[in-house]
Structure formats: C-alpha cells, structure tokens
Short mmCIF file of C-alpha atoms in Angstrom, two decimals:
data_model
loop_
_atom_site.label_atom_id
_atom_site.label_comp_id
_atom_site.label_asym_id
_atom_site.label_seq_id
_atom_site.Cartn_x
_atom_site.Cartn_y
_atom_site.Cartn_z
CA MET A 1 -3.06 -10.52 -27.21
CA VAL A 2 -0.03 -13.06 -26.91
CA LEU A 3 2.64 -10.49 -25.61
CA ALA A 4 0.28 -9.79 -23.06
CA SER A 5 -0.40 -13.14 -21.98
CA ALA A 6 3.16 -14.25 -21.86
CA LEU A 7 3.94 -11.74 -19.48
CA ALA A 8 0.92 -12.50 -17.37
CA LEU A 9 2.83 -16.28 -17.29
CA ILE A 10 5.84 -14.79 -15.23
CA ALA A 11 3.40 -14.90 -12.30
CA VAL A 12 1.39 -18.02 -12.79
CA GLY A 13 4.47 -20.34 -12.78
CA GLY A 14 4.82 -18.83 -9.63
CA CYS A 15 1.60 -19.76 -7.66
CA SER A 16 2.62 -22.83 -5.74
CA ASP A 17 -0.43 -25.25 -5.20
CA LEU A 18 -2.83 -22.27 -6.56
CA LEU A 19 -1.60 -23.68 -10.02
CA GLU A 20 0.27 -26.58 -9.98
CA VAL A 21 0.41 -27.38 -13.37
CA GLU A 22 2.45 -27.28 -16.46
CA LEU A 23 2.04 -24.18 -19.07
CA PRO A 24 3.43 -23.31 -22.25
CA SER A 25 6.07 -20.26 -22.61
CA ALA A 26 2.86 -17.94 -23.76
CA LEU A 27 -0.50 -18.33 -23.84
CA THR A 28 -1.75 -18.06 -27.55
CA ASP A 29 -5.28 -17.34 -28.73
CA ASP A 30 -6.46 -20.46 -28.62
CA VAL A 31 -5.51 -20.98 -25.38
CA LEU A 32 -7.21 -17.63 -23.95
CA ASP A 33 -10.16 -19.12 -25.96
CA ASP A 34 -10.51 -22.56 -24.40
CA PRO A 35 -13.38 -22.34 -21.73
CA THR A 36 -11.49 -25.49 -19.66
CA GLY A 37 -8.70 -23.40 -18.96
CA ALA A 38 -11.12 -20.14 -17.81
CA SER A 39 -9.62 -21.21 -14.06
CA VAL A 40 -6.13 -20.69 -15.01
CA GLN A 41 -6.78 -17.46 -16.20
CA VAL A 42 -8.17 -16.03 -13.10
CA ALA A 43 -5.65 -17.61 -11.17
CA SER A 44 -2.84 -15.94 -13.01
CA VAL A 45 -4.84 -12.12 -12.95
CA ILE A 46 -4.52 -13.15 -8.52
CA ALA A 47 -1.36 -14.03 -8.84
CA ASN A 48 -0.27 -10.81 -10.52
CA ILE A 49 -2.20 -8.90 -8.22
CA GLU A 50 -0.32 -10.66 -5.25
CA CYS A 51 3.15 -10.70 -6.80
CA GLY A 52 2.98 -6.90 -7.59
CA TYR A 53 1.21 -5.87 -4.31
CA SER A 54 4.29 -7.61 -2.26
CA ALA A 55 6.93 -5.73 -4.31
CA PHE A 56 5.05 -2.12 -3.72
CA GLY A 57 5.09 -2.99 -0.21
CA TRP A 58 8.57 -3.17 0.02
CA VAL A 59 10.41 -1.23 -2.68
CA ARG A 60 8.05 1.94 -2.67
CA THR A 61 5.76 2.08 0.58
CA LEU A 62 8.12 1.76 3.23
CA GLY A 63 10.20 4.69 2.10
CA ALA A 64 6.79 6.78 1.11
CA GLU A 65 5.59 5.91 4.91
CA ASP A 66 9.18 6.98 6.61
CA VAL A 67 9.49 3.69 7.71
CA LEU A 68 13.47 2.77 6.31
CA GLU A 69 15.78 5.15 4.88
CA SER A 70 18.16 3.83 2.08
CA VAL A 71 21.52 2.36 3.25
CA ALA A 72 22.43 -0.43 0.87
CA GLY A 73 23.71 0.73 -2.60
CA ARG A 74 21.98 -2.37 -4.06
CA GLY A 75 18.50 -1.82 -3.73
CA GLY A 76 19.19 1.00 -1.95
CA GLY A 77 16.31 3.34 -4.40
CA HIS A 78 13.51 1.93 -2.34
CA ALA A 79 13.17 4.63 0.31
CA ILE A 80 13.98 7.72 -1.40
CA HIS A 81 10.28 8.91 -2.42
CA GLY A 82 10.75 8.21 -6.28
CA SER A 83 8.00 9.64 -8.60
CA GLN A 84 8.03 6.66 -10.54
CA PRO A 85 7.08 3.09 -10.25
CA ASP A 86 9.79 0.06 -10.97
CA THR A 87 8.86 -1.72 -14.06
CA GLY A 88 9.96 -5.20 -15.46
CA ALA A 89 8.06 -8.40 -15.39
CA GLU A 90 10.10 -10.95 -13.57
CA CYS A 91 8.23 -11.04 -10.48
CA ASP A 92 11.46 -12.56 -9.30
CA PHE A 93 12.08 -15.41 -11.32
CA ASP A 94 15.77 -14.64 -10.65
CA GLY A 95 15.58 -14.98 -7.12
CA ASP A 96 16.94 -11.40 -6.23
CA SER A 97 16.36 -9.87 -2.92
CA SER A 98 16.41 -6.55 -4.04
CA ASN A 99 13.76 -6.86 -7.18
CA GLY A 100 11.14 -4.28 -6.72
CA ASP A 101 9.11 -4.67 -10.01
CA TYR A 102 5.60 -4.36 -9.45
CA TYR A 103 3.62 -1.65 -12.10
CA ASP A 104 3.70 -4.58 -14.62
CA GLN A 105 2.48 -6.85 -12.46
CA PHE A 106 -0.55 -4.32 -12.19
CA GLN A 107 -1.22 -3.47 -15.49
CA ILE A 108 -0.86 -7.45 -17.03
CA ALA A 109 -3.39 -8.13 -14.07
CA ARG A 110 -5.35 -5.66 -15.24
CA SER A 111 -5.43 -6.44 -18.70
CA LEU A 112 -5.61 -9.78 -18.02
CA ALA A 113 -8.91 -9.69 -16.06
CA TRP A 114 -10.75 -7.25 -18.28
CA GLY A 115 -10.04 -10.06 -21.51
CA THR A 116 -10.80 -13.21 -18.99
CA TYR A 117 -13.88 -11.58 -17.87
CA GLU A 118 -15.20 -10.78 -21.87
CA ARG A 119 -14.17 -14.15 -22.27
CA LEU A 120 -16.10 -15.63 -19.63
CA GLU A 121 -19.10 -13.54 -20.43
CA ASN A 122 -19.38 -15.09 -23.93
CA TRP A 123 -18.58 -18.70 -22.41
CA THR A 124 -21.62 -20.87 -21.17
CA ASP A 125 -21.83 -22.39 -17.80
CA GLN A 126 -21.66 -25.67 -19.32
CA GLU A 127 -18.72 -24.92 -21.16
CA VAL A 128 -16.68 -23.91 -18.00
CA PRO A 129 -15.60 -26.19 -15.37
CA GLY A 130 -17.01 -25.11 -11.98
CA SER A 131 -18.67 -21.89 -11.01
CA ARG A 132 -18.67 -19.42 -13.95
CA GLU A 133 -20.40 -16.94 -11.71
CA GLU A 134 -18.10 -16.92 -9.16
CA LEU A 135 -14.90 -16.70 -11.74
CA LEU A 136 -16.91 -14.02 -12.94
CA ALA A 137 -17.10 -12.31 -9.57
CA THR A 138 -13.80 -12.98 -8.49
CA THR A 139 -11.96 -11.59 -12.11
CA ALA A 140 -14.07 -8.28 -11.74
CA LEU A 141 -13.25 -8.12 -8.01
CA TYR A 142 -9.48 -8.66 -8.79
CA ALA A 143 -9.55 -5.73 -11.95
CA GLY A 144 -11.09 -3.58 -9.05
CA ILE A 145 -8.33 -4.08 -7.05
CA ALA A 146 -5.74 -3.26 -9.83
CA LEU A 147 -7.54 0.09 -10.72
CA GLU A 148 -7.89 1.07 -7.20
CA HIS A 149 -4.01 0.52 -7.24
CA PHE A 150 -3.79 3.32 -9.80
CA GLY A 151 -6.46 5.18 -8.71
CA THR A 152 -4.87 5.71 -4.97
CA TYR A 153 -1.28 6.11 -5.68
CA TYR A 154 -0.89 7.37 -9.66
CA CYS A 155 -1.14 11.31 -10.63
CA GLU A 156 -2.67 10.15 -13.83
CA MET A 157 -3.24 6.81 -15.52
CA THR A 158 -3.92 5.40 -19.19
CA PHE A 159 -5.19 2.15 -20.26
CA ASP A 160 -4.38 0.53 -23.62
CA ASN A 161 -3.50 3.37 -25.14
CA GLY A 162 -6.67 5.25 -24.11
CA PRO A 163 -7.25 8.81 -22.99
CA LEU A 164 -5.61 10.17 -19.48
CA MET A 165 -7.56 9.84 -16.69
CA THR A 166 -7.59 11.44 -13.50
CA PRO A 167 -7.30 9.54 -9.98
CA SER A 168 -10.87 10.06 -9.36
CA ALA A 169 -11.59 8.93 -12.66
CA VAL A 170 -9.92 5.47 -12.11
CA LEU A 171 -11.32 5.17 -8.81
CA ASP A 172 -15.08 5.79 -10.29
CA LEU A 173 -14.01 2.86 -12.80
CA ALA A 174 -12.62 0.53 -9.89
CA GLU A 175 -15.71 0.91 -8.04
CA GLN A 176 -17.69 -0.20 -11.21
CA TRP A 177 -15.72 -3.37 -11.32
CA ILE A 178 -16.39 -3.79 -7.58
CA ASN A 179 -20.41 -3.28 -8.42
CA THR A 180 -19.96 -5.89 -11.00
CA SER A 181 -18.36 -8.46 -8.84
CA LEU A 182 -21.07 -7.65 -6.02
CA GLY A 183 -23.90 -8.33 -8.56
CA HIS A 184 -22.01 -11.86 -9.78
CA ILE A 185 -21.75 -12.41 -6.08
CA GLY A 186 -25.22 -12.17 -5.49
CA ASN A 187 -26.20 -14.56 -8.14
CA ALA A 188 -23.76 -17.18 -6.95
CA GLY A 189 -23.89 -16.93 -3.27
CA ASP A 190 -21.22 -15.78 -1.18
CA PHE A 191 -18.25 -17.84 -1.10
CA ALA A 192 -14.62 -18.09 -0.03
CA ILE A 193 -11.97 -17.18 -2.25
CA ASP A 194 -9.39 -19.59 -2.98
CA HIS A 195 -6.41 -20.68 -1.08
CA GLY A 196 -7.29 -18.22 2.20
CA ALA A 197 -7.79 -14.63 0.37
CA SER A 198 -10.67 -14.11 1.94
CA GLU A 199 -13.37 -16.08 3.91
CA SER A 200 -16.04 -14.01 2.45
CA ALA A 201 -15.77 -12.44 -1.60
CA ARG A 202 -19.04 -10.12 -0.38
CA THR A 203 -17.35 -8.81 2.61
CA MET A 204 -13.95 -8.36 0.89
CA ALA A 205 -15.63 -6.57 -2.11
CA THR A 206 -17.42 -4.32 0.42
CA ALA A 207 -14.26 -3.72 2.21
CA LEU A 208 -12.69 -2.66 -0.88
CA ARG A 209 -15.57 -0.79 -2.23
CA ALA A 210 -15.58 1.02 1.15
CA ARG A 211 -11.94 1.77 0.95
CA ILE A 212 -12.15 3.47 -3.20
CA ARG A 213 -15.26 5.53 -1.68
CA TRP A 214 -13.45 7.25 1.34
CA HIS A 215 -10.32 7.84 -1.20
CA ASN A 216 -12.51 9.15 -3.43
CA GLY A 217 -14.24 11.17 -1.22
CA ASP A 218 -17.69 9.71 -1.12
CA LEU A 219 -17.57 9.17 2.48
CA ALA A 220 -21.52 8.41 2.81
CA GLY A 221 -21.37 5.47 0.55
CA ALA A 222 -18.03 4.60 2.41
CA ALA A 223 -19.92 4.68 5.85
CA ALA A 224 -22.44 2.76 4.15
CA ASP A 225 -20.40 0.16 3.03
CA ALA A 226 -18.09 0.30 6.05
CA ALA A 227 -21.60 -0.40 8.31
CA GLN A 228 -21.47 -3.88 6.31
CA VAL A 229 -18.08 -5.25 7.51
CA PRO A 230 -17.83 -7.35 11.07
CA MET A 231 -15.33 -6.80 13.53
CA GLY A 232 -12.48 -9.53 12.28
CA PHE A 233 -12.62 -9.60 9.26
CA SER A 234 -9.49 -9.70 7.11
CA ALA A 235 -8.93 -10.03 3.20
CA TRP A 236 -5.17 -11.30 2.49
CA ILE A 237 -2.51 -10.86 -0.28
CA VAL A 238 -1.37 -14.58 0.07
CA ARG A 239 2.01 -15.59 0.28
CA ASP A 240 4.19 -18.66 0.25
CA VAL A 241 7.68 -20.18 0.71
CA GLY A 242 10.15 -19.76 -2.24
CA PRO A 243 11.21 -16.36 -4.71
CA GLN A 244 8.21 -16.25 -7.04
CA ARG A 245 5.63 -16.59 -3.97
CA ARG A 246 7.33 -14.65 -1.11
CA ASN A 247 6.38 -11.75 1.25
CA LYS A 248 9.03 -9.12 -0.20
CA ILE A 249 8.16 -6.67 3.06
CA TYR A 250 9.68 -9.49 5.13
CA GLU A 251 12.51 -11.01 2.76
CA SER A 252 14.24 -7.33 2.07
CA GLY A 253 13.13 -5.40 5.02
CA THR A 254 13.61 -7.68 7.84
CA GLN A 255 15.76 -11.19 6.63
CA THR A 256 18.08 -9.53 3.88
CA GLY A 257 17.86 -5.64 5.40
CA TRP A 258 18.42 -3.78 2.59
CA GLY A 259 17.54 -0.09 4.60
CA GLY A 260 16.99 0.79 8.23
CA MET A 261 14.31 2.12 9.92
CA LEU A 262 14.22 5.81 10.80
CA GLY A 263 13.24 7.22 14.18
CA ILE A 264 11.67 11.09 14.26
CA ASN A 265 12.95 12.89 11.50
CA ASP A 266 14.91 15.40 13.38
CA TRP A 267 17.56 15.50 10.72
CA TRP A 268 15.81 16.84 7.18
CA ASN A 269 15.59 20.42 8.37
CA GLU A 270 18.88 20.69 9.17
CA THR A 271 20.46 19.43 5.76
CA SER A 272 22.39 22.02 4.30
CA GLY A 273 20.47 20.11 0.58
CA VAL A 274 17.24 21.65 1.90
CA THR A 275 16.72 25.05 0.37
CA ASN A 276 13.42 25.26 0.64
CA ARG A 277 11.84 24.46 3.79
CA THR A 278 8.19 25.23 2.65
CA ASN A 279 5.20 22.99 3.04
CA PRO A 280 4.11 24.35 -0.46
CA VAL A 281 0.55 22.94 0.41
CA THR A 282 0.38 25.37 3.37
CA GLY A 283 3.25 27.69 2.45
CA SER A 284 4.37 27.21 5.68
CA PRO A 285 7.86 26.12 6.95
CA TRP A 286 7.96 22.33 7.95
CA PRO A 287 7.82 22.47 11.90
CA ASP A 288 11.41 20.93 12.98
CA PRO A 289 11.48 18.21 13.86
CA ILE A 290 8.73 16.49 11.18
CA PRO A 291 5.69 15.61 12.74
CA PHE A 292 4.20 12.26 12.33
CA THR A 293 7.54 10.23 11.84
CA GLY A 294 9.33 7.89 13.42
CA TYR A 295 8.66 4.17 13.85
CA ILE A 296 11.01 3.25 16.63
CA PHE A 297 10.36 2.65 20.28
CA LEU A 298 6.83 3.52 19.72
CA GLY A 299 4.93 3.84 22.88
CA ILE A 300 1.41 4.85 24.48
CA MET A 301 0.21 6.03 27.41
CA PRO A 302 -1.96 5.29 30.08
CA ASP A 303 -4.54 7.88 29.13
CA GLY A 304 -4.41 6.28 25.55
CA ARG A 305 -2.30 8.89 24.23
CA ALA A 306 -0.03 7.88 21.26
CA ILE A 307 1.15 11.50 19.92
CA ASP A 308 1.21 14.88 21.31
CA ASP A 309 -1.05 18.03 20.67
CA ASN A 310 1.99 19.14 17.78
CA GLY A 311 1.92 15.71 16.12
CA TYR A 312 5.02 14.03 18.08
CA ALA A 313 4.68 10.64 18.45
CA VAL A 314 4.80 9.18 22.37
CA THR A 315 8.15 6.63 22.49
CA TYR A 316 8.89 4.38 25.66
CA ALA A 317 12.66 5.02 25.12
CA GLU A 318 15.32 7.23 23.70
CA GLU A 319 16.23 6.06 20.04
CA PHE A 320 20.45 5.21 20.19
CA ARG A 321 22.14 7.30 18.01
CA ALA A 322 25.34 5.70 18.09
CA ALA A 323 26.72 2.13 16.53
CA GLY A 324 26.10 -0.42 18.75
CA ALA A 325 24.21 1.55 21.40
CA GLU A 326 21.52 0.36 23.46
CA PRO A 327 18.45 2.47 23.69
CA THR A 328 17.30 4.17 27.44
CA LEU A 329 13.72 3.33 28.47
CA LEU A 330 12.12 6.19 29.74
CA ASN A 331 10.51 6.58 32.93
CA ASN A 332 7.05 8.17 31.26
CA GLY A 333 4.91 5.67 32.43
CA ALA A 334 4.59 4.69 28.59
CA VAL A 335 4.00 0.90 27.47
CA PRO A 336 5.21 -0.32 24.01
CA ASP A 337 2.79 -0.40 21.09
CA VAL A 338 2.68 -3.97 20.04
CA ARG A 339 1.64 -3.02 16.53
CA VAL A 340 5.31 -1.46 15.45
CA GLN A 341 7.44 -3.99 16.91
CA HIS A 342 11.17 -4.00 15.75
CA PHE A 343 14.66 -5.33 16.47
CA LYS A 344 18.43 -4.58 15.51
CA LYS A 345 20.48 -6.50 13.31
CA SER A 346 23.47 -6.14 10.87
CA ILE A 347 22.03 -5.24 7.62
CA GLN A 348 23.65 -4.08 4.45
CA GLY A 349 25.25 -1.46 5.80
CA PRO A 350 27.90 0.03 7.86
CA GLU A 351 26.51 -0.82 11.41
CA PRO A 352 23.42 -2.43 12.92
CA ARG A 353 20.11 -1.06 12.39
CA GLU A 354 16.89 -1.68 13.69
CA VAL A 355 14.26 -3.59 11.04
CA PRO A 356 10.82 -4.09 10.83
CA ALA A 357 9.62 -7.28 12.85
CA ARG A 358 5.75 -6.83 11.17
CA TYR A 359 6.47 -11.13 9.49
CA SER A 360 8.60 -13.16 10.74
CA ALA A 361 8.73 -15.49 7.57
CA GLU A 362 8.29 -15.05 3.88
CA ASP A 363 5.28 -17.16 3.48
CA ASP A 364 3.40 -14.52 6.03
CA ASP A 365 0.43 -13.19 4.53
CA ILE A 366 -0.11 -9.46 4.10
CA PRO A 367 -3.35 -7.55 4.85
CA LEU A 368 -4.92 -6.32 1.73
CA VAL A 369 -7.95 -4.59 3.82
CA ASP A 370 -9.53 -5.53 7.53
CA TRP A 371 -11.66 -4.44 9.98
CA GLU A 372 -9.42 -1.98 11.68
CA GLU A 373 -9.14 -0.15 8.18
CA ILE A 374 -12.57 0.06 7.87
CA TRP A 375 -13.31 1.07 11.53
CA LEU A 376 -10.58 4.01 11.33
CA ILE A 377 -12.42 5.26 8.08
CA LEU A 378 -15.44 5.34 10.20
CA ALA A 379 -13.65 6.97 12.84
CA GLU A 380 -12.79 9.84 10.29
CA ILE A 381 -16.11 10.13 8.82
CA GLU A 382 -18.13 9.81 12.48
CA GLY A 383 -15.88 11.97 14.18
CA GLY A 384 -16.21 13.17 18.22
CA GLN A 385 -16.48 10.89 20.70
CA GLN A 386 -17.25 8.04 17.80
CA ALA A 387 -14.42 8.38 16.21
CA ILE A 388 -12.90 7.81 20.08
CA ASP A 389 -14.52 5.09 20.73
CA ARG A 390 -14.03 3.66 17.16
CA VAL A 391 -10.28 3.37 17.94
CA ASN A 392 -10.51 2.03 21.95
CA VAL A 393 -12.06 -0.67 19.93
CA ILE A 394 -8.57 -1.49 18.14
CA ARG A 395 -7.15 -0.80 21.53
CA ARG A 396 -8.48 -3.30 23.20
CA HIS A 397 -8.49 -5.75 20.62
CA TYR A 398 -4.37 -5.53 20.93
CA ASN A 399 -4.71 -5.00 25.12
CA LEU A 400 -3.30 -1.36 24.56
CA PRO A 401 -4.72 1.26 26.86
CA GLU A 402 -7.86 3.02 25.80
CA VAL A 403 -7.90 6.99 24.80
CA THR A 404 -9.15 9.05 27.70
CA TYR A 405 -7.25 12.27 26.96
CA ALA A 406 -8.81 13.53 23.67
CA ASP A 407 -11.59 16.17 23.83
CA PRO A 408 -14.37 15.11 21.44
CA GLY A 409 -14.94 18.43 20.63
CA ASN A 410 -11.51 19.15 19.09
CA ALA A 411 -11.51 18.41 15.48
CA GLU A 412 -7.66 18.72 15.10
CA GLN A 413 -7.05 16.42 18.10
CA ILE A 414 -9.48 13.88 16.73
CA ARG A 415 -7.65 14.12 13.71
CA HIS A 416 -4.47 13.46 14.47
CA MET A 417 -5.30 10.36 17.27
CA ILE A 418 -6.85 9.20 13.97
CA ILE A 419 -3.86 9.72 11.65
CA GLU A 420 -1.29 8.05 14.19
CA GLU A 421 -3.66 5.39 14.51
CA ARG A 422 -3.90 4.53 11.31
CA ARG A 423 0.19 4.87 10.87
CA ARG A 424 0.55 2.18 13.80
CA SER A 425 -2.13 -0.16 12.69
CA PHE A 426 -0.60 -0.01 8.91
CA PHE A 427 2.52 -0.48 9.71
CA ALA A 428 4.49 -2.58 6.86
CA GLU A 429 1.53 -3.52 5.35
CA GLY A 430 1.94 -2.29 2.10
CA GLY A 431 1.04 1.46 1.77
CA ARG A 432 -2.31 1.39 3.09
CA TYR A 433 -0.56 4.65 5.30
CA TRP A 434 0.56 6.35 2.15
CA ALA A 435 -2.81 6.73 0.98
CA THR A 436 -3.55 8.40 4.00
CA LYS A 437 -0.61 10.96 3.57
CA ILE A 438 -1.76 11.75 -0.09
CA LEU A 439 -5.31 12.90 1.75
CA ASN A 440 -3.34 14.69 4.06
CA THR A 441 -0.41 16.69 3.00
CA ASP A 442 -1.07 19.90 4.93
CA ILE A 443 0.37 18.23 8.51
CA LEU A 444 2.00 15.24 6.55
CA TRP A 445 5.60 14.98 5.24
CA PHE A 446 7.50 14.69 1.60
CA PRO A 447 10.66 15.73 0.82
CA ARG A 448 9.78 17.02 -2.98
CA THR A 449 13.53 16.72 -3.98
CA GLN A 450 14.70 18.40 -1.01
CA GLY A 451 17.71 17.29 1.06
CA VAL A 452 19.54 13.93 1.65
CA THR A 453 18.81 10.92 3.28
CA PRO A 454 20.30 11.09 7.14
CA SER A 455 22.96 8.06 7.28
CA GLN A 456 24.36 8.22 3.66
CA GLY A 457 23.36 11.10 1.91
CA TYR A 458 21.24 9.47 -0.86
CA ASP A 459 19.06 12.50 -2.96
CA LEU A 460 15.80 12.44 -2.01
CA ASP A 461 13.23 12.47 -4.92
CA GLY A 462 10.13 13.89 -5.52
CA GLY A 463 7.47 11.45 -5.23
CA VAL A 464 3.95 12.11 -3.46
CA ARG A 465 1.77 10.35 -5.79
CA LEU A 466 3.62 8.48 -8.70
CA THR A 467 3.67 9.66 -12.67
CA MET A 468 3.29 6.17 -14.70
CA PRO A 469 6.68 5.29 -16.40
CA GLY A 470 7.56 7.59 -19.50
CA ASP A 471 6.89 4.93 -22.02
CA GLU A 472 3.35 5.40 -20.90
CA TYR A 473 3.56 9.06 -22.13
CA THR A 474 5.85 8.77 -25.40
CA LEU A 475 4.02 5.78 -26.91
CA ASN A 476 0.54 6.51 -26.36
CA PRO A 477 -0.38 9.27 -29.42
CA ASN A 478 -2.72 11.24 -27.05
CA ILE A 479 -0.37 11.96 -24.34
CA THR A 480 3.11 13.35 -24.18
CA LEU A 481 5.60 13.88 -21.26
CA ASN A 482 4.55 16.97 -20.96
CA ASP A 483 1.32 15.61 -19.21
CA ARG A 484 3.29 14.19 -16.40
CA ALA A 485 2.00 15.35 -12.80
CA THR A 486 -0.91 16.80 -14.60
CA GLY A 487 -3.67 14.69 -13.64
CA CYS A 488 -3.94 15.54 -9.99
CA ASP A 489 -4.44 18.00 -7.01
CA PRO A 490 -1.38 19.78 -7.30
CA ALA A 491 -1.06 19.37 -4.20
CA GLN A 492 -0.56 15.66 -4.33
CA ALA A 493 1.71 15.74 -7.63
CA PRO A 494 5.29 14.89 -7.28
CA THR A 495 7.87 16.85 -8.01
CA GLN A 496 10.55 16.80 -11.26
CA ASP A 497 13.22 14.81 -9.86
CA PRO A 498 16.35 12.90 -12.33
CA GLY A 499 13.85 10.12 -12.55
CA TRP A 500 11.84 12.09 -15.29
CA SER A 501 14.98 12.09 -17.78
CA PHE A 502 14.30 9.64 -20.53
#
C-alpha cells in the first residue's frame, strides 16, 4: 500500500492549484486512513489519469493513428507502432520533453481509486470535509476512465495479480464503475468536476458510458446514453503550465518537434522490407497507396466529400516532397478542413516538416469525450440519412461544406464517411481515432512488423492493440509470457516484435 501511494504522489505534486499543499514523500497507511485528506486522494486519482492521458496522446497515439513518423533518435520511438506501453512513474518530474510514460499512471490511478472508494465508503459524512457523495461519484468515475483505457487499447489485462481479463470483460468492469458513479450523482445531485474538467458530472459519466458500450458492442445501450448528451458538451483532460502538467501532444509533437507529419501512405508497399503485403483480416493485399492515411493539406469538396469511394482523402494542395519546397495548391474546389491544421517548422531531424497545430500552448486542455464523438457514435448506429444528418451538424459547427454527395442506401459509402469524419474530428486528441482503427482492421492499416518508416528507416513494430509490460506476465502467478496477445480477437492482436524480448 505504501509503495502504490508513494507512486501516486508523483502526479499529485504537479497538480498546480488543484493541490497546492505540502505532502510527505509517501502516503503512509495512517495518512490514507485519515478522512480529512479524502479530497487529496481523489485529486491524486485525477492527476494520474490526466498525466497518463497526456503522455499517451503524445508517445503512442500520434503513431498508431498515422499522424507522425519517427524522425529524431531521442524521442523517436513514439511513432513506430509499438506493441508494449511505456512504463515508469516519473510523470515528467525530470522535465524531459521526450518522456512518454503512461501505463503506470493509469494503473496507479486505478489502484488508488479502488482503495480511496473503499475508504470513503467506510467513512461518514461527518468525518469527510465537503460532500462525501460527490467524492465517491468522482472516484468511481475516474476508476471507470482508467478501466476504459485498458479495455480499449490492450489485448488482455490483469489487476493486482488477478486472472487474465479480456478487453470486453475490462470494459464491463469500467461500465460497472460508471454505473456506481451515476448512482452517487443521483444521490448528490449533478455537480461540476473541479477545475473545468466538466460542467456536469452526470453528462460526463453518461457520455463515457456511451463510448464504453459502443466499443464493447452494446449499440442499443450506447444509443440510449448518447441521446442524453447535448450538443456542445465537452469533458477535458485539464492541462497547465509547467513540466508536470503540460499538454505533451503540444509540447513534444508541436513545440519540440520530435517527429514529422505524414501525407498519404504511398511508401509502405514500396519498401523493400515489406515481405508480406497481405491484410491478415481480409486475406487480400493492402491497396497501394494505403487508404485512410495522410493528414497534410486535408480538404473538403463543395458537395461535402472528404474521401473518395476508394478511401483516399480529399486534399486542397499537393504535399511538398523536397526540403524547403512549398505545396502546390490544387484547382479542385476543395476548402481546407479547419479541424486538421498544421504548419512547417524545423524539427529534431534533418529538414523542416509539418507539425500538428491542434494546440497552441502547453496549458491547452485535451478533449476526453465530447458531443462530436457522441454524434459520430450515433451516426454509425443509425446509418443512412440519419448518419449524413449527424455529420452535417458537425460540418455546420465548423462552417464546412455539408455532405450532399453520399447515397443513404450505400452502407459502404456511409461507413467510409463516418470513419473519415472521426479521423479528422479526433485529430491529435489522444487516441480516440485509434479506438476506431482497432474496430475496423479490415480496412484500416497497421504495419504488423512489416517495413520501415519513410524518411529515417526505423523498423515498424507490431502494435494493433497493446500487450501489458513483460513483468505483468512474469510476476503474476496466474499467467506467463505465453499469454501475451491471447486475450483479444486475432484481428486486433499485436504481432510479436523485438520489444517482446525480456
């Protein structure tokens, strides 16, 4: 207990005005058992989630979503489709802009949330300063967020040396914690999550449950929850100035520039290191170029088309190829998609490259869940003209051309429209498009240890979902290393790569 609590404090110390207090170097059992510090424990859960999410959005998802390629040697491993998470509990205390640890932060948050919730249950309202019901609701909510992360992105999971759990079982557990949170919200009445994370705990929990149910295949339940989320709603991963609370997607991806953005993938099939060009899900060769790739100069046609019927994105300019060259504007009538902005700058590599302009400062908050994501979940569930109408609500919000080209009766065209809309709406937002890729491996590409990155020749690894770190398998008496990548659908399983050697 003392060890887990000491690790939890690594993030607590960086909570800015959330926790401007002096804390001991480790939370002992005596401190944990003091009900007057309940709010500090809850804040520590939130801080670890936020730290882990920010690092995860930088070091893992910009590669898994094909936004960036690795360019710099230091910090360059972020975009090679790794199959294992980054571990370590520093939470940026060293100020290293290439640091991307996130696995321990989510596990610490989950463990601390479970323990804090149990303690809150045993304390009385009179013992706990503030609203005990609100603290219970918040703790359960963030326990659900940690579990959703594990159930969405990992092939299997264990907790506290327990048995192996499938992604679906982990998402079921996440939903149980969200249900628990909603029960306490019902007792306390709706309230805001501190420091701008959400104006409504109830809507935040409902939106998260909609996403959990969607990813877990409960489309009826997801639709019922989604119907309760109003347009304009957002919940946030709150960021602040300073190395311990910064937005890592901005600081590392934009400001420092550890990698460069990718255009359409017309290089992978031509790489000599690719010996197997077959999509293992379909048994057919991957198209050349790879569809649903490329984030540079994305555009939308006057009829609302963002992608053609083969899965290739509309652009408003030809991407530059030579160092220092400028793009050639196209005369195709497309307008720039304002959701996917970027600019060229000197990066940690041999030549200037485009970098994301999704955020403009290290204290910009990161969306956790919002109404656009909920609308696109509903679009997928409803299909047809209702899906087009949902997308057009988002288009009007950004003053972009509305969809008039799509045939409501063409299910494949509607599917492609929704996937591309997600790709753009979730640009550099911490993995929400990666979740879509995991559920659509028949048409969305993962290299699966085949080939190298286009400019620097780094070997591409085998990540689709992730495995746990190696010591989770070797130290747990219930499982062994042979259980790696066995808990999920084979279509979503990572492929063995050099990172599997221990």
